[in-house]
Amino acid sequence: MPQGEEKISGNLIYRGRILNLRVDSVKLPDGGRAMREVVEHAPAVGVVSEAENGDLFLVRQFRYPAGEFLLEIPAGIVEPGEKAAETAARELQEEIGFIPGELNEVTRFYTSPGFSNELIILFHARDLAHSPRECDGDEFMDVVRLSRDQLKDLAESGEIRDSKTLTAIYWYLSR
């Protein structure tokens, strides 16, 4: 089995509100050296929010880096001192206006492990109870309710292009 890489040194290039950028010097398994650019990102959650009839709730919002509106599952960064399940419940209430009666962790995955350590913790929420939405001040989004067939069609047609949402949809459809 191949060995991993060993960090020799690191240099923090940028510290931001939601990410940091560093450049590391690493020792390769064959003894050579290389530079690695690393985007540090706190863990985040994504939530498959299922209505009683099996529909899912997504949000449509403009994503500046992508330059377009995207359909996404409710999601957000795990704040310091917060448990991932607490983040999932908070994001559901803020983004789609529901509180989950049942919330279960489904899986964990890296979004882009070639350059980032961002880990998404995917949850499945059921038994949803209405609650007033409280979006963050810089978030503008619409709630969209979609059936299994609509989700499948949107995912297969390429209209849904967010990786965490595609992962969530294919997990949901495989059940």
XYZ file of C-alpha atoms in Angstrom:
175
model
C 0.000 0.000 0.000
C 1.405 3.437 -0.918
C 2.541 5.703 1.873
C 1.142 9.174 2.368
C 2.862 12.509 2.166
C 4.594 14.118 5.139
C 4.316 17.851 5.825
C 7.725 19.513 6.109
C 6.585 23.115 6.497
C 3.564 25.306 5.942
C 2.954 28.949 5.164
C -0.410 30.613 5.849
C -1.103 32.876 2.860
C -4.595 34.106 3.727
C -6.914 33.925 6.736
C -10.563 34.645 5.963
C -14.006 34.454 7.507
C -14.890 31.077 5.959
C -11.579 29.724 4.702
C -7.814 29.889 5.030
C -5.239 29.285 2.320
C -1.847 27.805 3.045
C 1.020 26.439 0.981
C 2.786 23.382 2.403
C 6.060 21.760 1.476
C 5.682 17.967 1.621
C 7.922 14.934 1.418
C 6.671 12.418 -1.152
C 6.714 8.632 -0.647
C 9.738 8.332 -2.973
C 11.682 10.940 -0.959
C 11.045 13.789 -3.387
C 9.478 17.078 -2.402
C 6.461 18.987 -3.656
C 4.324 22.012 -2.822
C 0.653 21.617 -1.920
C -1.886 24.449 -1.914
C -4.496 23.760 0.766
C -7.820 25.484 1.350
C -8.737 25.005 5.015
C -12.479 25.007 5.616
C -14.474 24.175 8.740
C -16.723 21.112 8.566
C -20.167 21.778 7.120
C -23.498 19.994 7.043
C -25.990 19.275 4.300
C -29.539 18.123 4.991
C -31.846 15.878 2.993
C -35.130 17.333 4.265
C -37.981 14.936 3.506
C -41.659 15.894 3.584
C -44.320 13.361 4.653
C -45.068 12.414 1.033
C -41.396 11.917 0.126
C -40.804 15.299 -1.521
C -37.545 17.061 -0.673
C -36.988 20.722 0.103
C -34.148 22.500 -1.680
C -33.172 26.147 -1.853
C -32.453 28.192 -4.964
C -29.828 30.850 -4.401
C -27.277 32.858 -6.350
C -23.733 31.638 -5.771
C -21.260 34.382 -6.603
C -18.218 32.120 -7.288
C -20.292 30.007 -9.718
C -21.915 33.103 -11.210
C -25.375 31.552 -11.302
C -28.403 30.427 -9.345
C -28.053 26.886 -7.985
C -30.502 24.411 -6.477
C -29.040 23.058 -3.246
C -29.946 21.126 -0.138
C -30.014 23.253 3.033
C -26.442 23.487 4.304
C -24.068 25.474 6.469
C -20.827 25.633 8.385
C -20.528 23.984 11.794
C -19.812 26.875 14.155
C -17.146 26.534 16.886
C -18.596 24.661 19.875
C -21.612 23.482 17.883
C -22.389 19.822 17.190
C -23.031 18.902 13.547
C -26.609 17.811 14.324
C -27.260 21.206 15.948
C -25.974 22.913 12.806
C -28.225 20.752 10.629
C -31.312 21.624 12.686
C -30.373 25.332 12.732
C -29.829 25.459 8.973
C -33.187 23.769 8.297
C -34.986 26.337 10.418
C -33.084 29.288 8.917
C -33.222 28.239 5.275
C -36.510 26.372 4.766
C -38.531 27.096 7.912
C -38.760 23.627 9.440
C -37.630 21.922 12.633
C -36.833 18.213 12.271
C -38.548 15.692 14.539
C -36.059 13.065 13.384
C -32.490 13.825 12.294
C -29.955 11.127 11.400
C -26.416 11.313 10.081
C -26.142 9.544 6.717
C -22.502 9.871 5.637
C -19.450 12.127 5.530
C -17.493 13.121 2.434
C -14.857 15.581 1.240
C -15.948 18.095 -1.391
C -12.606 18.513 -3.217
C -9.854 16.568 -1.420
C -7.257 17.466 -4.041
C -6.971 20.951 -2.540
C -9.399 21.337 0.381
C -10.093 19.665 3.718
C -13.789 20.667 3.670
C -15.831 17.807 5.095
C -19.583 17.625 4.531
C -21.644 15.745 7.102
C -24.877 14.684 5.426
C -28.058 14.346 7.488
C -31.546 13.030 6.741
C -34.384 15.008 8.366
C -37.971 13.786 8.699
C -41.099 14.624 10.694
C -40.707 18.295 9.817
C -42.629 20.933 11.791
C -43.120 24.472 10.458
C -41.090 27.265 12.038
C -40.467 30.849 10.869
C -37.528 31.183 8.459
C -34.625 33.296 9.675
C -32.109 33.558 6.828
C -28.759 35.155 7.550
C -28.569 38.820 6.495
C -26.469 38.076 3.409
C -28.523 35.087 2.215
C -31.356 35.466 -0.285
C -32.984 32.202 -1.292
C -36.234 30.620 -2.366
C -37.504 27.312 -1.007
C -38.312 24.727 -3.679
C -40.266 21.527 -3.016
C -39.541 18.677 -5.445
C -40.841 15.134 -5.915
C -38.557 12.113 -6.352
C -39.222 12.140 -10.105
C -38.453 15.855 -10.378
C -35.227 15.406 -8.380
C -34.149 12.534 -10.624
C -34.911 14.523 -13.790
C -33.090 17.655 -12.566
C -30.042 15.663 -11.454
C -29.833 13.633 -14.673
C -30.367 16.662 -16.934
C -27.485 18.546 -15.315
C -29.710 21.291 -13.922
C -28.474 20.459 -10.422
C -24.728 21.072 -10.410
C -23.885 21.361 -6.721
C -21.839 18.320 -5.646
C -23.232 17.984 -2.115
C -26.758 18.186 -3.483
C -26.083 15.562 -6.157
C -24.572 13.276 -3.512
C -27.643 13.813 -1.319
C -30.114 13.219 -4.144
C -28.463 10.015 -5.346
C -28.306 8.744 -1.754
C -32.006 9.540 -1.338
C -33.039 7.960 -4.641
C -31.082 4.780 -3.873
C -33.145 4.039 -0.742
